[in-house]
Tab-separated table of C-alpha atoms and ligand atoms in Angstrom:
chain	number	residue	atom	x	y	z
A	1	UNK	CA	93.807	77.653	82.368
A	2	UNK	CA	93.361	76.711	86.035
A	3	UNK	CA	90.151	77.012	88.023
A	4	UNK	CA	89.738	77.660	91.751
A	5	UNK	CA	86.210	77.245	93.093
A	6	UNK	CA	84.647	79.513	95.724
A	7	UNK	CA	82.214	77.194	97.481
A	8	UNK	CA	79.097	78.867	98.892
A	9	UNK	CA	75.626	77.376	99.314
A	10	UNK	CA	73.860	77.821	95.968
A	11	UNK	CA	76.187	80.691	95.003
A	12	UNK	CA	79.448	78.891	94.250
A	13	UNK	CA	81.512	80.319	91.422
A	14	UNK	CA	84.729	79.714	89.517
A	15	UNK	CA	87.889	81.810	89.452
A	16	UNK	CA	89.486	81.192	86.047
A	17	UNK	CA	93.221	81.923	86.023
A	18	UNK	CA	95.228	81.821	82.803
A	19	UNK	CA	96.882	83.583	79.897
A	20	UNK	CA	94.975	85.560	77.242
A	21	UNK	CA	91.577	84.959	78.829
A	22	UNK	CA	90.405	88.409	77.670
A	23	UNK	CA	90.453	86.941	74.146
A	24	UNK	CA	88.004	84.243	75.210
A	25	UNK	CA	84.646	86.030	75.297
A	26	UNK	CA	82.937	82.656	75.567
A	27	UNK	CA	84.261	82.399	79.159
A	28	UNK	CA	82.252	85.528	80.018
A	29	UNK	CA	79.277	84.810	77.767
A	30	UNK	CA	78.601	81.382	79.299
A	31	UNK	CA	77.836	83.057	82.653
A	32	UNK	CA	75.482	85.744	81.323
A	33	UNK	CA	71.783	85.239	82.121
A	34	UNK	CA	70.796	87.183	78.966
A	35	UNK	CA	72.525	88.333	75.763
A	36	UNK	CA	73.017	91.800	77.260
A	37	UNK	CA	75.588	93.175	79.651
A	38	UNK	CA	76.849	96.491	81.009
A	39	UNK	CA	80.619	96.750	81.179
A	40	UNK	CA	82.270	99.205	83.581
A	41	UNK	CA	85.953	100.045	83.235
A	42	UNK	CA	88.292	102.992	83.812
A	43	UNK	CA	90.148	105.533	81.702
A	44	UNK	CA	93.461	103.642	81.899
A	45	UNK	CA	92.000	100.258	80.975
A	46	UNK	CA	89.670	101.441	78.216
A	47	UNK	CA	92.329	102.139	75.545
A	48	UNK	CA	94.153	98.924	76.456
A	49	UNK	CA	91.470	96.243	76.641
A	50	UNK	CA	87.924	97.541	76.209
A	51	UNK	CA	87.608	97.035	72.427
A	52	UNK	CA	88.988	93.522	72.617
A	53	UNK	CA	86.475	92.450	75.268
A	54	UNK	CA	83.490	94.239	73.702
A	55	UNK	CA	84.231	92.901	70.201
A	56	UNK	CA	84.546	89.361	71.550
A	57	UNK	CA	81.229	89.669	73.362
A	58	UNK	CA	79.522	91.133	70.318
A	59	UNK	CA	80.779	88.211	68.215
A	60	UNK	CA	79.192	85.949	70.823
A	61	UNK	CA	75.898	87.794	70.213
A	62	UNK	CA	75.990	89.928	73.362
A	63	UNK	CA	74.882	93.591	73.299
A	64	UNK	CA	77.170	95.634	75.538
A	65	UNK	CA	76.492	98.952	77.276
A	66	UNK	CA	79.789	100.621	78.234
A	67	UNK	CA	80.811	103.081	80.925
A	68	UNK	CA	84.287	104.475	81.545
A	69	UNK	CA	85.022	105.900	85.017
A	70	UNK	CA	88.094	108.073	85.735
A	71	UNK	CA	90.928	105.873	87.066
A	72	UNK	CA	92.021	106.108	90.695
A	73	UNK	CA	91.029	105.465	94.294
A	74	UNK	CA	89.464	108.932	94.667
A	75	UNK	CA	86.815	107.815	92.156
A	76	UNK	CA	85.543	104.937	94.306
A	77	UNK	CA	82.841	107.385	95.305
A	78	UNK	CA	79.121	108.214	95.435
A	79	UNK	CA	79.598	110.280	92.290
A	80	UNK	CA	80.979	107.333	90.297
A	81	UNK	CA	78.300	105.053	91.709
A	82	UNK	CA	75.642	107.487	90.546
A	83	UNK	CA	77.150	107.630	87.083
A	84	UNK	CA	76.860	103.810	86.932
A	85	UNK	CA	73.183	104.015	87.948
A	86	UNK	CA	72.550	106.820	85.419
A	87	UNK	CA	74.006	104.674	82.625
A	88	UNK	CA	72.079	101.549	83.658
A	89	UNK	CA	68.793	103.433	83.820
A	90	UNK	CA	69.411	105.369	80.597
A	91	UNK	CA	70.050	102.099	78.755
A	92	UNK	CA	67.120	100.399	80.496
A	93	UNK	CA	69.258	97.608	81.885
A	94	UNK	CA	67.137	94.892	83.416
A	95	UNK	CA	67.324	92.434	86.286
A	96	UNK	CA	69.032	89.867	84.056
A	97	UNK	CA	71.503	92.347	82.558
A	98	UNK	CA	74.806	91.388	84.172
A	99	UNK	CA	77.365	94.046	85.095
A	100	UNK	CA	80.942	93.290	84.078
A	101	UNK	CA	83.788	94.891	86.041
A	102	UNK	CA	86.895	95.195	83.853
A	103	UNK	CA	89.655	96.679	85.966
A	104	UNK	CA	91.386	96.770	89.319
A	105	UNK	CA	89.902	96.768	92.793
A	106	UNK	CA	88.374	100.217	92.402
A	107	UNK	CA	86.272	99.196	89.399
A	108	UNK	CA	85.537	95.779	90.937
A	109	UNK	CA	84.373	97.151	94.303
A	110	UNK	CA	82.339	99.948	92.689
A	111	UNK	CA	80.694	97.739	90.059
A	112	UNK	CA	79.980	95.051	92.629
A	113	UNK	CA	78.227	97.551	94.882
A	114	UNK	CA	76.233	98.892	91.931
A	115	UNK	CA	75.248	95.288	91.099
A	116	UNK	CA	74.225	94.651	94.712
A	117	UNK	CA	71.877	97.630	94.752
A	118	UNK	CA	70.622	98.337	91.193
A	119	UNK	CA	67.068	96.950	90.951
A	120	UNK	CA	67.783	95.361	94.382
A	121	UNK	CA	70.471	93.187	92.857
A	122	UNK	CA	71.635	92.165	89.397
A	123	UNK	CA	74.267	89.566	88.424
A	124	UNK	CA	77.887	90.588	87.967
A	125	UNK	CA	81.184	89.229	86.702
A	126	UNK	CA	84.659	90.256	87.816
A	127	UNK	CA	87.469	90.603	85.269
A	128	UNK	CA	90.371	91.734	87.493
A	129	UNK	CA	93.281	93.321	85.632
A	130	UNK	CA	95.626	94.244	88.507
A	131	UNK	CA	97.610	91.744	90.536
A	132	UNK	CA	95.875	93.036	93.665
A	133	UNK	CA	92.427	92.485	92.195
A	134	UNK	CA	93.336	89.019	90.887
A	135	UNK	CA	94.557	87.800	94.269
A	136	UNK	CA	92.111	89.565	96.547
A	137	UNK	CA	89.472	92.162	95.681
A	138	UNK	CA	87.679	90.268	92.880
A	139	UNK	CA	87.183	87.216	95.098
A	140	UNK	CA	84.808	86.942	98.024
A	141	UNK	CA	82.065	89.463	97.326
A	142	UNK	CA	83.116	92.461	99.404
A	143	UNK	CA	81.891	95.466	97.454
A	144	UNK	CA	82.064	99.102	98.526
A	145	UNK	CA	82.714	102.744	97.924
A	146	UNK	CA	84.758	105.022	100.185
A	147	UNK	CA	83.354	107.710	102.471
A	148	UNK	CA	85.633	110.783	102.706
A	149	UNK	CA	86.189	109.877	106.388
A	150	UNK	CA	86.561	106.125	106.053
A	151	UNK	CA	87.642	103.500	103.510
A	152	UNK	CA	85.011	101.089	102.202
A	153	UNK	CA	82.513	102.271	104.814
A	154	UNK	CA	79.513	101.926	102.480
A	155	UNK	CA	79.012	98.613	100.754
A	156	UNK	CA	77.540	95.136	100.659
A	157	UNK	CA	78.513	91.490	100.598
A	158	UNK	CA	77.547	90.416	97.091
A	159	UNK	CA	79.174	87.554	95.223
A	160	UNK	CA	79.995	87.581	91.501
A	161	UNK	CA	78.915	84.844	89.075
A	162	UNK	CA	82.523	84.274	87.993
A	163	UNK	CA	86.009	85.757	88.222
A	164	UNK	CA	88.184	85.793	85.102
A	165	UNK	CA	91.841	86.576	85.883
A	166	UNK	CA	93.850	87.058	82.701
A	167	UNK	CA	97.510	86.927	83.710
A	168	UNK	CA	98.523	88.476	80.361
A	169	UNK	CA	96.875	91.744	81.404
A	170	UNK	CA	99.585	92.143	84.058
A	171	UNK	CA	102.121	92.911	81.301
A	172	UNK	CA	100.826	96.503	81.030
A	173	UNK	CA	100.648	97.071	84.786
A	174	UNK	CA	103.158	99.622	86.199
A	175	UNK	CA	105.789	98.167	88.561
A	176	UNK	CA	104.327	100.120	91.475
A	177	UNK	CA	101.009	98.305	91.001
A	178	UNK	CA	102.735	94.891	90.907
A	179	UNK	CA	104.254	95.734	94.293
A	180	UNK	CA	100.833	96.799	95.585
A	181	UNK	CA	99.444	93.383	94.652
A	182	UNK	CA	102.352	91.653	96.365
A	183	UNK	CA	101.262	93.234	99.669
A	184	UNK	CA	98.021	91.222	99.688
A	185	UNK	CA	99.907	88.099	98.566
A	186	UNK	CA	102.366	88.436	101.485
A	187	UNK	CA	99.351	88.906	103.777
A	188	UNK	CA	98.056	85.390	102.994
A	189	UNK	CA	101.398	83.905	104.013
A	190	UNK	CA	101.550	85.903	107.229
A	191	UNK	CA	98.038	85.190	108.460
A	192	UNK	CA	97.721	81.497	107.730
A	193	UNK	CA	100.086	79.908	105.226
A	194	UNK	CA	103.642	79.745	106.534
A	195	UNK	CA	104.700	77.423	103.701
A	196	UNK	CA	103.565	80.069	101.193
A	197	UNK	CA	105.450	82.749	103.125
A	198	UNK	CA	108.634	80.643	102.884
A	199	UNK	CA	108.031	80.307	99.136
A	200	UNK	CA	107.502	84.075	98.831
A	201	UNK	CA	110.729	84.702	100.725
A	202	UNK	CA	112.563	82.519	98.179
A	203	UNK	CA	110.792	83.879	95.092
A	204	UNK	CA	110.235	87.589	95.746
A	205	UNK	CA	112.704	88.793	93.109
A	206	UNK	CA	111.091	86.523	90.475
A	207	UNK	CA	107.673	87.950	91.361
A	208	UNK	CA	108.870	91.545	91.151
A	209	UNK	CA	110.412	90.694	87.749
A	210	UNK	CA	106.989	89.289	86.676
A	211	UNK	CA	108.213	85.750	86.097
A	212	UNK	CA	105.101	84.090	84.619
A	213	UNK	CA	105.406	80.788	86.472
A	214	UNK	CA	106.013	82.485	89.811
A	215	UNK	CA	103.115	84.917	89.328
A	216	UNK	CA	100.737	82.128	88.273
A	217	UNK	CA	101.622	80.150	91.401
A	218	UNK	CA	101.198	83.207	93.646
A	219	UNK	CA	97.805	84.109	92.135
A	220	UNK	CA	96.467	80.558	92.396
A	221	UNK	CA	97.722	79.998	95.950
A	222	UNK	CA	96.324	83.371	97.049
A	223	UNK	CA	92.931	82.617	95.494
A	224	UNK	CA	92.892	79.189	97.174
A	225	UNK	CA	93.642	80.835	100.516
A	226	UNK	CA	90.967	83.472	100.026
A	227	UNK	CA	88.356	80.990	98.734
A	228	UNK	CA	88.859	78.856	101.852
A	229	UNK	CA	88.372	81.794	104.214
A	230	UNK	CA	85.340	83.125	102.322
A	231	UNK	CA	83.691	79.692	102.289
A	232	UNK	CA	84.184	79.460	106.066
A	233	UNK	CA	83.051	82.995	106.994
A	234	UNK	CA	81.452	84.738	104.023
A	235	UNK	CA	80.062	87.736	105.935
A	236	UNK	CA	82.866	88.170	108.465
A	237	UNK	CA	80.796	86.854	111.364
A	238	UNK	CA	83.094	84.341	113.065
A	239	UNK	CA	86.266	86.424	112.974
A	240	UNK	CA	88.040	84.185	110.458
A	241	UNK	CA	87.519	86.510	107.495
A	242	UNK	CA	88.549	89.515	109.574
A	243	UNK	CA	92.083	88.090	109.582
A	244	UNK	CA	92.275	89.084	105.903
A	245	UNK	CA	92.370	92.618	107.292
A	246	UNK	CA	95.903	92.118	108.626
A	247	UNK	CA	97.768	95.410	108.064
A	248	UNK	CA	94.569	97.069	106.841
A	249	UNK	CA	93.537	98.853	110.051
A	250	UNK	CA	96.746	100.902	109.880
A	251	UNK	CA	96.720	100.866	106.061
A	252	UNK	CA	93.233	102.318	105.777
A	253	UNK	CA	94.227	105.061	108.252
A	254	UNK	CA	97.185	105.933	106.003
A	255	UNK	CA	94.999	106.029	102.881
A	256	UNK	CA	92.288	108.157	104.482
A	257	UNK	CA	94.744	110.347	106.404
A	258	UNK	CA	96.833	111.214	103.328
A	259	UNK	CA	93.820	111.504	101.008
A	260	UNK	CA	92.678	108.667	98.714
A	261	UNK	CA	95.152	107.930	95.947
A	262	UNK	CA	98.233	109.508	97.581
A	263	UNK	CA	99.436	106.049	98.559
A	264	UNK	CA	98.179	102.967	96.713
A	265	UNK	CA	96.047	100.623	98.790
A	266	UNK	CA	98.715	97.898	98.576
A	267	UNK	CA	101.441	100.319	99.658
A	268	UNK	CA	99.437	101.335	102.714
A	269	UNK	CA	98.850	97.647	103.513
A	270	UNK	CA	102.596	96.977	103.164
A	271	UNK	CA	103.489	99.633	105.746
A	272	UNK	CA	100.427	98.630	107.800
A	273	UNK	CA	101.616	95.021	108.047
A	274	UNK	CA	104.971	96.232	109.363
A	275	UNK	CA	103.219	98.306	112.056
A	276	UNK	CA	100.957	95.381	112.990
A	277	UNK	CA	103.983	93.078	113.219
A	278	UNK	CA	105.704	95.607	115.505
A	279	UNK	CA	102.598	95.881	117.721
A	280	UNK	CA	102.596	92.071	117.973
A	281	UNK	CA	106.257	92.184	119.001
A	282	UNK	CA	105.751	95.025	121.491
A	283	UNK	CA	103.083	92.868	123.163
A	284	UNK	CA	105.582	90.002	123.493
A	285	UNK	CA	103.785	87.824	120.933
A	286	UNK	CA	105.965	87.882	117.827
A	287	UNK	CA	109.741	87.427	117.901
A	288	UNK	CA	111.888	90.419	116.921
A	289	UNK	CA	113.642	88.203	114.348
A	290	UNK	CA	110.287	87.539	112.667
A	291	UNK	CA	109.522	91.269	112.574
A	292	UNK	CA	112.879	91.856	110.842
A	293	UNK	CA	112.128	89.067	108.383
A	294	UNK	CA	108.695	90.516	107.567
A	295	UNK	CA	110.184	93.980	107.024
A	296	UNK	CA	112.765	92.540	104.606
A	297	UNK	CA	110.168	90.630	102.565
A	298	UNK	CA	107.847	93.663	102.379
A	299	UNK	CA	110.764	95.899	101.301
A	300	UNK	CA	111.924	93.372	98.676
A	301	UNK	CA	108.409	93.482	97.216
A	302	UNK	CA	109.059	97.182	96.499
A	303	UNK	CA	106.691	98.348	99.221
A	304	UNK	CA	107.162	101.075	101.848
A	305	UNK	CA	108.119	99.823	105.296
A	306	UNK	CA	108.091	103.297	106.840
A	307	UNK	CA	104.660	104.845	107.401
A	308	UNK	CA	103.781	108.547	107.204
A	309	UNK	CA	103.918	110.351	110.529
A	310	UNK	CA	100.294	111.389	110.953
A	311	UNK	CA	100.741	111.600	114.723
A	312	UNK	CA	99.510	109.085	117.294
A	313	UNK	CA	96.188	110.842	117.996
A	314	UNK	CA	95.387	111.123	114.301
A	315	UNK	CA	96.131	107.414	113.706
A	316	UNK	CA	93.838	106.493	116.615
A	317	UNK	CA	91.082	108.774	115.381
A	318	UNK	CA	91.286	107.448	111.798
A	319	UNK	CA	91.361	103.827	112.988
A	320	UNK	CA	88.275	104.504	115.079
A	321	UNK	CA	86.283	104.661	111.828
A	322	UNK	CA	86.652	101.036	110.811
A	323	UNK	CA	84.198	98.231	110.110
A	324	UNK	CA	85.815	96.033	112.765
A	325	UNK	CA	85.078	98.492	115.591
A	326	UNK	CA	82.834	96.812	118.183
A	327	UNK	CA	81.439	98.389	121.323
A	328	UNK	CA	83.471	101.489	120.461
A	329	UNK	CA	86.745	99.519	120.586
A	330	UNK	CA	89.153	99.176	117.686
A	331	UNK	CA	89.909	95.543	116.958
A	332	UNK	CA	93.362	94.740	115.568
A	333	UNK	CA	94.673	91.765	113.638
A	334	UNK	CA	97.975	90.666	115.162
A	335	UNK	CA	100.459	87.803	114.731
A	336	UNK	CA	101.534	85.151	117.233
A	337	UNK	CA	104.011	83.866	114.676
A	338	UNK	CA	104.442	83.983	110.905
A	339	UNK	CA	101.370	82.060	109.714
A	340	UNK	CA	99.249	82.525	112.866
A	341	UNK	CA	96.983	85.569	113.158
A	342	UNK	CA	94.212	86.517	115.573
A	343	UNK	CA	91.910	89.459	116.263
A	344	UNK	CA	91.876	91.382	119.549
A	345	UNK	CA	90.626	94.658	121.004
A	346	UNK	CA	92.933	94.196	123.935
A	347	UNK	CA	95.971	96.144	122.795
A	348	UNK	CA	97.814	98.403	125.243
A	349	UNK	CA	98.247	101.997	124.103
A	350	UNK	CA	101.934	101.700	124.940
A	351	UNK	CA	102.377	98.931	122.321
A	352	UNK	CA	100.583	101.006	119.683
A	353	UNK	CA	102.636	104.092	120.554
A	354	UNK	CA	105.894	102.164	120.429
A	355	UNK	CA	105.070	100.460	117.105
A	356	UNK	CA	103.964	103.695	115.477
A	357	UNK	CA	107.018	105.547	116.751
A	358	UNK	CA	109.307	102.827	115.334
A	359	UNK	CA	107.429	102.695	112.028
A	360	UNK	CA	106.853	106.314	111.094
A	361	UNK	CA	109.125	108.723	109.237
A	362	UNK	CA	109.975	110.795	112.252
A	363	UNK	CA	109.624	107.913	114.687
B	1	NAD	P1	92.966	100.278	91.055
B	1	NAD	O1	91.706	99.636	90.721
B	1	NAD	O2	92.976	101.734	91.313
B	1	NAD	O3	94.000	99.960	89.894
B	1	NAD	C1	95.287	100.502	89.968
B	1	NAD	C2	95.652	101.306	88.720
B	1	NAD	O4	96.087	100.402	87.702
B	1	NAD	C3	94.523	102.118	88.116
B	1	NAD	O5	95.038	103.333	87.667
B	1	NAD	C4	94.084	101.271	86.927
B	1	NAD	O6	93.519	102.058	85.908
B	1	NAD	C5	95.376	100.663	86.488
B	1	NAD	N1	95.282	99.363	85.813
B	1	NAD	C6	94.445	98.349	86.151
B	1	NAD	N2	94.729	97.280	85.413
B	1	NAD	C7	95.734	97.635	84.574
B	1	NAD	C8	96.459	96.941	83.565
B	1	NAD	N3	96.248	95.654	83.312
B	1	NAD	N4	97.405	97.622	82.894
B	1	NAD	C9	97.675	98.930	83.181
B	1	NAD	N5	97.031	99.622	84.134
B	1	NAD	C10	96.080	98.970	84.822
B	1	NAD	O7	93.664	99.625	92.323
B	1	NAD	P2	93.822	98.114	92.837
B	1	NAD	O8	95.111	98.082	93.522
B	1	NAD	O9	93.541	97.129	91.766
B	1	NAD	O10	92.645	97.980	93.901
B	1	NAD	C11	92.627	98.748	95.089
B	1	NAD	C12	91.233	98.792	95.626
B	1	NAD	O11	90.793	97.472	95.930
B	1	NAD	C13	91.086	99.590	96.902
B	1	NAD	O12	89.982	100.437	96.798
B	1	NAD	C14	90.847	98.551	97.964
B	1	NAD	O13	90.088	99.036	99.028
B	1	NAD	C15	90.142	97.495	97.186
B	1	NAD	N6	90.229	96.138	97.771
B	1	NAD	C16	89.069	95.451	97.919
B	1	NAD	C17	89.104	94.164	98.407
B	1	NAD	C18	87.835	93.365	98.492
B	1	NAD	O14	87.843	92.303	99.106
B	1	NAD	N7	86.764	93.799	97.876
B	1	NAD	C19	90.330	93.578	98.760
B	1	NAD	C20	91.488	94.316	98.588
B	1	NAD	C21	91.432	95.612	98.087
B	2	LIG	N1	90.066	91.887	101.615
B	2	LIG	C1	89.440	91.482	102.823
B	2	LIG	C2	88.319	90.549	102.624
B	2	LIG	O1	87.985	90.191	101.517
B	2	LIG	O2	87.722	90.114	103.574
């Protein structure tokens, strides 16, 4: 097992990365403030892993309240959040009853937001089971639900007590979900870790084939990258953390525009990174050869590089509902080179039009 530390004043926590960690209930139990917990998972995960985790916790003397939410992005909603609150209240969960999120980013974001708000805040633990959640969503304390008109528009910054990433759980993950996770992994290389991007370029086929050594390296390196950014700018105040949104401004527009769940989050980010790279190129910042290289790496990850043609006006309208909007202006994350990202509101409409035209189905 390897451990990456997220360093935050008084709220530092470990990310444990290793094989068969779901069998080690002690790893969870040691972080619980009381011998009670409420575990939230989804309908796909429950038959696969719920019994194993609950039985392990019970053997460690922990009483576990369970809730199973329907799987899928469309369930990262007020309705699901309310069902979490109903369960917590019905079982009289207390301020020291930790919530445990067992699942992908949907369960992690939803459970984290419930933890941030139930009784004005209760402890929580992330057990990410998708590649995407292991490399990104379980780390850093962004929690949220979706609004029908905008992704993640309602949420809180709220850090977990620990993150437990069991690499063995990835064996049951569909190939499409592995690709979705690779989108966020590629993002780290593009925004600030050129050496990692070079490694990804050399090892993409091994990652897609779920080579254990390659995946373990990619998860650890991604978590190290994310932990560094979160430690520097926990609440996205200096602009550093906003760089983690590379590809997401366009990606969120795709997800909202098509309806949550039509495209996976990672797929939308994949196509979104291609659009953002093209905008960077249209503005004379990024070389055309680098755009081509990015497109190839994203495609080799099994991700879409062509975005849906929602129309220019619709993209602009959807992107106008975004947490980065300031003074009414959409702020974009762009690249100066592979490994160097920055945020700007100063993007000519012509560059956006050109990039969207080149990137969309009918473009
Ligand atoms: P997800 O949670 O919907 O999981 C994907 C699917 O895989 C689900 O159907 C799930 O049931 C299934 N699944 C999960 N683990 C499995 C396993 N081990 N075996 C078989 N099936 C499994 O999606 P996701 O891609 O994990 O997360 C996407 C969400 O994360 C989005 O809502 C996105 O906004 C959010 N996100 C948040 C952050 C953050 O910083 N908080 C960062 C990135 C993404
Ligand atoms: N996934 C973006 C962030 O954590 O800031």
